[in-house]
Short mmCIF file of C-alpha atoms in Angstrom, two decimals:
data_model
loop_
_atom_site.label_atom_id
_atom_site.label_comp_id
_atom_site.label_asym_id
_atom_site.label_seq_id
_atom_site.Cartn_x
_atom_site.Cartn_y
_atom_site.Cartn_z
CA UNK A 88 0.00 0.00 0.00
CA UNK A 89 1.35 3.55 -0.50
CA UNK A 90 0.88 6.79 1.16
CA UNK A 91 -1.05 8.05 -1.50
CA UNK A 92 -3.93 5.50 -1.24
CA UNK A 93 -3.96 5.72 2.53
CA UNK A 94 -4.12 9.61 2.36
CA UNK A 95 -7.50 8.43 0.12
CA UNK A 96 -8.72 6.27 3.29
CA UNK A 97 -8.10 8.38 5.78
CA UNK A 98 -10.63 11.45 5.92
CA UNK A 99 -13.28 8.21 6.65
CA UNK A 100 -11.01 5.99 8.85
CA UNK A 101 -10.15 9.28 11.45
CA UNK A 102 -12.92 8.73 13.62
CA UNK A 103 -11.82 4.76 14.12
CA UNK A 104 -13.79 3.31 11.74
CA UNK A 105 -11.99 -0.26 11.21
CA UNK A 106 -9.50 0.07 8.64
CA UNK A 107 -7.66 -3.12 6.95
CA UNK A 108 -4.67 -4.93 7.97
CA UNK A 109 -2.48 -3.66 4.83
CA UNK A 110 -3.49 -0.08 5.67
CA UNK A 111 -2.88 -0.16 9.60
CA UNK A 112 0.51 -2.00 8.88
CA UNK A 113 1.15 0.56 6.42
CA UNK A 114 0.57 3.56 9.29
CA UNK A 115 2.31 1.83 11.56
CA UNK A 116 5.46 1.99 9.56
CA UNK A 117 5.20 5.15 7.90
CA UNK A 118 5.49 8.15 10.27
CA UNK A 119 4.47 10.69 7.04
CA UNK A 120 1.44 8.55 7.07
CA UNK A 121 0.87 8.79 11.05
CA UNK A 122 1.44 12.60 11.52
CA UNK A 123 -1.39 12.61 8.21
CA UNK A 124 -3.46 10.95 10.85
CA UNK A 125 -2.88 12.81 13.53
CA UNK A 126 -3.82 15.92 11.77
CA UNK A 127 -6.76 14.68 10.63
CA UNK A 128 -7.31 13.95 14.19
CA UNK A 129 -6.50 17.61 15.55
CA UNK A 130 -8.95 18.46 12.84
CA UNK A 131 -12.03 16.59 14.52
CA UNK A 132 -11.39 18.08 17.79
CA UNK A 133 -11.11 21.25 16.72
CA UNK A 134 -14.44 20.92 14.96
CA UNK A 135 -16.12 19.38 17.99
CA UNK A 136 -14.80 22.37 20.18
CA UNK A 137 -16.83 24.49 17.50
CA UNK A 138 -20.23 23.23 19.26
CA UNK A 139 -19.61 25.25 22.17
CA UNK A 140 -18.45 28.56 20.17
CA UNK A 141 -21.80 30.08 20.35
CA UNK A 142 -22.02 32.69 17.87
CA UNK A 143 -24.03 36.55 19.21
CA UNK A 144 -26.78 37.18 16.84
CA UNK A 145 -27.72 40.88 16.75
CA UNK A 146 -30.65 41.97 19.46
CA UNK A 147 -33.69 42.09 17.58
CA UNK A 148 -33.27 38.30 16.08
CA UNK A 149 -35.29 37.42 19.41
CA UNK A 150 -38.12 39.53 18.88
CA UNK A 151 -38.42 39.26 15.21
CA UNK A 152 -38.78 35.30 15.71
CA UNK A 153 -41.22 35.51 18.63
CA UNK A 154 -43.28 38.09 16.50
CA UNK A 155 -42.91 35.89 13.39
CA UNK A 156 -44.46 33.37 15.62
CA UNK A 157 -47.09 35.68 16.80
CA UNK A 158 -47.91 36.64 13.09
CA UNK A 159 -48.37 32.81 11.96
CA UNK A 160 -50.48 32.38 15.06
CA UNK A 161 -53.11 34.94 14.19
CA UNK A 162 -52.94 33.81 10.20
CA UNK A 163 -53.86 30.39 11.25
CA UNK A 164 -56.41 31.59 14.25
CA UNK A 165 -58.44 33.93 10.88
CA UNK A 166 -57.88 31.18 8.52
CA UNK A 167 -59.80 28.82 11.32
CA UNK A 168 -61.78 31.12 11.60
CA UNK A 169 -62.61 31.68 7.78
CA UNK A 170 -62.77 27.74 7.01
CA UNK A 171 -65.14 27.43 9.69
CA UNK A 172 -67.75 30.66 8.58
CA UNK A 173 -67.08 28.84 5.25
CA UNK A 174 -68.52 25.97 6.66
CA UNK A 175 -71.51 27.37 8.11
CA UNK A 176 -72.08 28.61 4.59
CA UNK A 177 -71.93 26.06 2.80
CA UNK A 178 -73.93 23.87 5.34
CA UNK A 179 -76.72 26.83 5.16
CA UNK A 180 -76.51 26.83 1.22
CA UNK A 181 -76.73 22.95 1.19
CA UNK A 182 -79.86 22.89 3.73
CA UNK A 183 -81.63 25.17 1.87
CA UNK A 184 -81.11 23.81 -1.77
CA UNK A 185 -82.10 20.48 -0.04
CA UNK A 186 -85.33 21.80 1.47
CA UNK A 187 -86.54 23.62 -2.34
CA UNK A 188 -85.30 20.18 -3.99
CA UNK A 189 -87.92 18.28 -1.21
CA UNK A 190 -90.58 21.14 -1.40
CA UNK A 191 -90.37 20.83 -5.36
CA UNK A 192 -90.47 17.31 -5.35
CA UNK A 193 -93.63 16.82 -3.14
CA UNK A 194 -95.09 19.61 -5.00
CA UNK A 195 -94.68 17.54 -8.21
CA UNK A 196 -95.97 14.25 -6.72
CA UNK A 197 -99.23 16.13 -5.20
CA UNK A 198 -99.74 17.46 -8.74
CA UNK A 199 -99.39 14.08 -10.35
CA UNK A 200 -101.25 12.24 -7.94
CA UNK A 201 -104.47 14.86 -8.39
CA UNK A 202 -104.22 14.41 -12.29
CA UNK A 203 -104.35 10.45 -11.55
CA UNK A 204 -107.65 10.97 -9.88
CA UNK A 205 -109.26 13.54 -12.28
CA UNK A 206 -108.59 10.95 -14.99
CA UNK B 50 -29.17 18.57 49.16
CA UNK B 51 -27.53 18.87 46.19
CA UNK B 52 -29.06 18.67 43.02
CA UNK B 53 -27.77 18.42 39.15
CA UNK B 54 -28.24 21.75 37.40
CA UNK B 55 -28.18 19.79 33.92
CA UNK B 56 -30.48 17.53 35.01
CA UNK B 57 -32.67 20.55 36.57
CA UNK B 58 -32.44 22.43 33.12
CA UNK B 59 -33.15 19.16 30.87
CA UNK B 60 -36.29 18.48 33.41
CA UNK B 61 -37.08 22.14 32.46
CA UNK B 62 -36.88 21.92 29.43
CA UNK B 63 -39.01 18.79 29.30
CA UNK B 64 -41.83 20.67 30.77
CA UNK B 65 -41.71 23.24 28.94
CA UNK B 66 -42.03 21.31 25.76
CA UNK B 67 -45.06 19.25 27.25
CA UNK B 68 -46.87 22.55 27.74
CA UNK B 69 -45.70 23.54 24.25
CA UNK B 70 -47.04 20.22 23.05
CA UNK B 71 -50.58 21.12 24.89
CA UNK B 72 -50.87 24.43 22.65
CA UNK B 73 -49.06 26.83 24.85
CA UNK B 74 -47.60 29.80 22.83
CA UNK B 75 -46.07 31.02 26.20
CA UNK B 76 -43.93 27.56 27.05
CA UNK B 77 -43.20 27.62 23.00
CA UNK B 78 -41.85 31.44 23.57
CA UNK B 79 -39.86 30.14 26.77
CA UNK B 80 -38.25 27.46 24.30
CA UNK B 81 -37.43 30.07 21.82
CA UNK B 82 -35.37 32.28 24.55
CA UNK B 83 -33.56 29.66 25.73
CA UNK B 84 -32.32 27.52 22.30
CA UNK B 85 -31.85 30.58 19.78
CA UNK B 86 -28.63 31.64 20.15
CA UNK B 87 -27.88 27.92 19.42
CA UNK B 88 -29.90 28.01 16.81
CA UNK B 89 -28.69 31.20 15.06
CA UNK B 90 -24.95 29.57 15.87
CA UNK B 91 -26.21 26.54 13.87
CA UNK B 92 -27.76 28.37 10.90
CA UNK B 93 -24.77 30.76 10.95
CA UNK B 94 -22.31 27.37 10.68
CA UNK B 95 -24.45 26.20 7.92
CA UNK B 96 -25.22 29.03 5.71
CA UNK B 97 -22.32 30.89 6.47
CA UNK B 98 -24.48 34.17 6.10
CA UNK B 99 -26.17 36.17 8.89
CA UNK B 100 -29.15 37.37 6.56
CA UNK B 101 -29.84 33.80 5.63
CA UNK B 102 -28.96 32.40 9.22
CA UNK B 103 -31.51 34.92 10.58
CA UNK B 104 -34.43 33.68 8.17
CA UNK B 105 -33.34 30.08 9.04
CA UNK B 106 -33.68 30.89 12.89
CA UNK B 107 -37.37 32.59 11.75
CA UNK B 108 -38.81 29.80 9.80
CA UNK B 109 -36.93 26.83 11.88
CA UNK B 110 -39.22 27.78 14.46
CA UNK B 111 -42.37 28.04 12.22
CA UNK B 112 -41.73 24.54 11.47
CA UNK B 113 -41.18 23.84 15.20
CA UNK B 114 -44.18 24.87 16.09
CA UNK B 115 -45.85 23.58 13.52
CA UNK B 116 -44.88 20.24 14.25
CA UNK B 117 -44.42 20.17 17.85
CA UNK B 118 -47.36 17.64 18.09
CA UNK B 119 -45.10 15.32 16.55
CA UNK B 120 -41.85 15.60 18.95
CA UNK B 121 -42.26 12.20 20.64
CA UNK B 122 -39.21 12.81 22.95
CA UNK B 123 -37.16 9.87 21.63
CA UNK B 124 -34.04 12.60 21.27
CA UNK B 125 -33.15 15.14 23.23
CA UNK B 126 -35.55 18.88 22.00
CA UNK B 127 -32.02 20.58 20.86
CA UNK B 128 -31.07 17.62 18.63
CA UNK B 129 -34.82 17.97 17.26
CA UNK B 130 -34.38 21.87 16.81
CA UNK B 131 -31.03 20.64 14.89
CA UNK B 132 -32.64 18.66 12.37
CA UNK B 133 -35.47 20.95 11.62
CA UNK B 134 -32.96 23.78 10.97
CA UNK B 135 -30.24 21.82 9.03
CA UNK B 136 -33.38 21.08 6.75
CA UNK B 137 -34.57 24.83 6.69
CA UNK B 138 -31.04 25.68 5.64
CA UNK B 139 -30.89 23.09 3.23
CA UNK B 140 -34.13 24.90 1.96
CA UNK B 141 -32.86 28.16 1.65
CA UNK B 142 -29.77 27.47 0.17
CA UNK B 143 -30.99 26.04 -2.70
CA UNK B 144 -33.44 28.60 -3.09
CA UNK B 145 -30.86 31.35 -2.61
CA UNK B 146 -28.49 29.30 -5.08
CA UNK B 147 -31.35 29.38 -7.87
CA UNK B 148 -31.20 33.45 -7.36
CA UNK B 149 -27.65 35.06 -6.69
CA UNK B 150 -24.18 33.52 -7.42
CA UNK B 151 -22.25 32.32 -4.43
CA UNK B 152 -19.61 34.42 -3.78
CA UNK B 153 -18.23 32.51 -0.59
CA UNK B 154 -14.96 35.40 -0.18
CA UNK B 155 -17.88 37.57 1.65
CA UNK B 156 -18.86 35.77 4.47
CA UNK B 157 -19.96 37.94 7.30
CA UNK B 158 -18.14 37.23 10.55
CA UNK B 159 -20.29 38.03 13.62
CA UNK B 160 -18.73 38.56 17.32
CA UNK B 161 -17.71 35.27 18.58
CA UNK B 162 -19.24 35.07 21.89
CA UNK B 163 -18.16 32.04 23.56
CA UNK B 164 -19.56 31.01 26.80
CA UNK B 165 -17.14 28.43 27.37
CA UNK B 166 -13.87 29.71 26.61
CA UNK B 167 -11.98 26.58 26.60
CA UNK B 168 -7.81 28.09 26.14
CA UNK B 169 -6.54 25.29 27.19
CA UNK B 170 -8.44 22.31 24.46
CA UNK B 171 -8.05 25.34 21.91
CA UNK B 172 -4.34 25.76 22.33
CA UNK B 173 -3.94 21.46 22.64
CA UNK B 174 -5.80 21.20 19.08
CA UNK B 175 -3.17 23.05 17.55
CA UNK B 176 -5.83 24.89 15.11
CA UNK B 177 -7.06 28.39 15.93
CA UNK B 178 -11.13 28.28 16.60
CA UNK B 179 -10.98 31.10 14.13
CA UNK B 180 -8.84 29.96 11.78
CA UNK B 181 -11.40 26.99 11.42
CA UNK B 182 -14.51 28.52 11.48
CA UNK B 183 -13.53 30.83 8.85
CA UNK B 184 -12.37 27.78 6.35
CA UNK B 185 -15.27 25.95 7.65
CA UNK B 186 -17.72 28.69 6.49
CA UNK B 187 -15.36 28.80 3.18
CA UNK B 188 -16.30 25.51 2.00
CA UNK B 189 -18.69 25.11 -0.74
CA UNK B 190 -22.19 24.14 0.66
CA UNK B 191 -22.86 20.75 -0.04
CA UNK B 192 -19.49 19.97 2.11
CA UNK B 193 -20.15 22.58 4.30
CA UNK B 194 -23.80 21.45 5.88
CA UNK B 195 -22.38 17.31 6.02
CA UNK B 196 -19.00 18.50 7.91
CA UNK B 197 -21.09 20.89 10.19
CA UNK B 198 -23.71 18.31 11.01
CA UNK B 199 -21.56 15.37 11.20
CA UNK B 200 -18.44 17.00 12.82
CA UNK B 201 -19.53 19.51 14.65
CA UNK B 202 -23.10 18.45 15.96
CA UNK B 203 -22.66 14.68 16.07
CA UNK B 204 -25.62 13.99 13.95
CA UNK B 205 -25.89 10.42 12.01
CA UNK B 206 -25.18 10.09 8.51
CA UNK B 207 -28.72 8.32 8.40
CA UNK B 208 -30.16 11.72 9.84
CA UNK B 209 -27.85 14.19 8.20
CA UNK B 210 -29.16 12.56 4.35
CA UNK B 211 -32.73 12.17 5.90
CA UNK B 212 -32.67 16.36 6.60
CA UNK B 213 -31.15 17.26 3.48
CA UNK B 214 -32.43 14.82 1.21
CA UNK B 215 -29.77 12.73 -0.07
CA UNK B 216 -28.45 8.87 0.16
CA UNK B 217 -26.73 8.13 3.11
CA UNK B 218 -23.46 7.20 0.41
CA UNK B 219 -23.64 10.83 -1.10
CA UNK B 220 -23.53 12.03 2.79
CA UNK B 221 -20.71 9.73 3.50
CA UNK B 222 -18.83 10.97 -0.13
CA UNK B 223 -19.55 14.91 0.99
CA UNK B 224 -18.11 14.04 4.03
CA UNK B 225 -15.23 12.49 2.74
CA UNK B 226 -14.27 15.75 0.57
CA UNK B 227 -15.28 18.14 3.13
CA UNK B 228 -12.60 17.01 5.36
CA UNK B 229 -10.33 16.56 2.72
CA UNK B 230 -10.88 19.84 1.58
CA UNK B 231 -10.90 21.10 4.99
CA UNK B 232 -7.45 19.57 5.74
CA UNK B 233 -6.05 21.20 2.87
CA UNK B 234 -7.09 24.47 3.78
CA UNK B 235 -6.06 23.98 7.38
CA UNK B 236 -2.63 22.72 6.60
CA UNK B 237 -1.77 24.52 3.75
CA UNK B 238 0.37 21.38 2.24
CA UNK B 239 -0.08 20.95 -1.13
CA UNK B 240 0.18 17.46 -2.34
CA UNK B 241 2.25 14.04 -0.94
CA UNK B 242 4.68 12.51 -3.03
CA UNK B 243 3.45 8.78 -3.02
CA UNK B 244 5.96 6.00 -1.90
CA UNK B 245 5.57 2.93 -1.42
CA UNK B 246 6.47 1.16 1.82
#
C-alpha cells in the first residue's frame, strides 16, 4: 500500500472506523502517514470544540422570531376562523337547496297524484 | 441537598415542551429564549451568512411549532431543533443558489461570543477556533452542511441525508471531501509525493 492511497482512506477511517490490515501496517510503519493521521485527528477536535463557540446574533433576532411566531399564530387563528364561517355557509346553502329540492319534489308528486284521480 | 443543574435544566426543558405540546404559545416562547442563540450559531455554521442564518432561525421555528405535536421525545428537543434547521437551511440554500451567485470570499463574521472559553483544548488542538470557522464557512455548501452536522453536531449520517435529502453514500462521499478539503485548507500542504512502503 502507499501513502497516497492511505491519504484516500483516511478522511473516513479518522474517527476509528476499522481500517484493513495492509493499511494499519502501512501507518504503523510510515510516520508521514501517522502525523497525516494525527492531523486529521487535531482536525475533529477542533471541529467538535466548534459546538460550544456560540455565535451573538444581533438583538432584535429574538423579537423578530417571537413576532414571526405571533404573526403565523393569528394567520392560522383567521384562517380557522374563515374555514369554519365557510362551513356554516356552505352547510346553510346545502340545507336550503335540499329543502326547495324536497318542497319541489312533493309539490310535483301532489300534482301528479291529483291528475291520476281527475282521470 | 444537592441537586444536578443539567439535570434541573433538561427536566425544564421537558416541561416546557409538554406545555408547548398542549398548545401553549407562552412555554413555545420560553423554548425560543432559551435555544436561539444555538440556533442562530447553527444556521450561521451552515449558511455561512447572517441574513440567511436569521431567516433560518425565523422559519426553523415556524416549522417547530408547527410540528411540535409530533416531537415524541425519543431525542433530546435541541437535537430535534437541529434537524429541523439543518433542513430549513438546506431549503434556503438552494433557493438562494437558484437566485444570486455564491460568492463565498464575503462571508460575514459576527462577534464570537463564547460562553465556554476553553484556552486550554483550543491551544492542545493546535488549530485556531478562528482559523477553522472561517475555512469551515469557506467551504462550498454541499461539504459545508455534512461537515457541520456530522463533525460539529454529532448527527448520524442516516439523519444528516434524511434532513437534506440525499443517500446516506452521497452524505458519507460529501463528508469524505469536506474534510479533505478542509485539511487542505487547514494545513496549507499541497500534495504528498506517493511512496511505497
Amino acid at each position: 500500500m502507499r501513502c497516497e492511497d492511505v491519504a484516500r482512506m483516511l478522511p473516513e477511517t479518522v474517527e476509528g472506523t476499522p481500517v484493513d490490515l495492509a493499511m494499519q501496517t502501512h501507518i504503523e510503519s510510515c510516520l508521514r502517514c501517522q502525523a497525516e493521521l494525527a492531523r486529521y485527528r487535531r482536525m475533529l477536535r477542533a471541529l467538535q470544540q466548534l459546538r460550544t463557540r456560540f455565535l451573538e446574533p444581533s438583538p432584535s433576532l429574538l423579537a423578530q422570531t417571537l413576532a414571526t411566531l405571533e404573526e403565523a399564530g393569528e394567520r392560522h387563528a383567521v384562517r380557522s376562523l374563515l374555514s369554519g364561517r365557510r362551513l356554516a355557509y356552505a352547510g346553510a346553502i346545502g340545507g336550503a337547496a335540499l329543502a326547495t329540492a324536497g318542497t319541489a319534489a312533493a309539490l310535483i308528486l301532489a300534482r301528479s297524484r291529483r291528475r291520476t284521480a281527475v282521470a | 441537598m444537592s441537586t444536578d443543574p443539567t439535570a434541573e435544566l433538561r427536566a425544564e426543558v421537558d416541561r416546557l415542551v409538554a406545555a408547548a405540546r398542549e398548545g401553549d404559545r407562552a412555554a413555545f416562547d420560553e423554548l425560543v429564549r432559551r435555544t436561539y442563540v444555538d440556533t442562530y450559531t447553527l444556521a450561521m455554521r451552515l449558511t455561512a451568512n447572517e441574513e440567511d442564518a436569521r431567516d433560518v432561525v425565523q422559519e426553523s421555528y415556524l416549522r417547530a411549532w408547527k410540528g411540535i405535536k409530533r416531537f415524541r421525545g425519543d431525542a433530546q428537543f435541541s437535537t430535534w431543533l437541529y434537524r429541523i434547521t439543518a433542513n430549513a437551511a438546506a431549503t434556503l440554500v438552494q433557493k438562494r443558489r437558484r437566485r444570486r451567485a455564491e460568492s463565498l470570499d464575503t462571508v460575514d463574521e459576527p462577534i464570537d461570543t463564547s460562553i465556554e472559553g476553553q484556552p486550554e483544548a483550543a491551544a492542545e488542538s493546535a488549530i485556531g477556533l478562528e482559523d477553522l470557522a472561517r475555512a469551515v464557512a469557506a467551504l462550498p455548501p454541499k461539504l459545508r452542511s455534512i461537515v457541520v452536522l456530522k463533525d460539529v453536531y454529532g448527527l448520524s449520517h442516516e439523519a444528516i441525508a434524511e434532513d437534506l435529502g440525499i443517500s446516506v453514500a452521497a452524505a458519507k462521499v460529501r463528508l469524505h471531501r469536506g474534510r479533505k478539503r478542509l485539511r487542505d485548507v487547514l494545513f496549507e500542504e499541497g500534495g504528498r509525493s506517493a511512496h511505497a512502503v
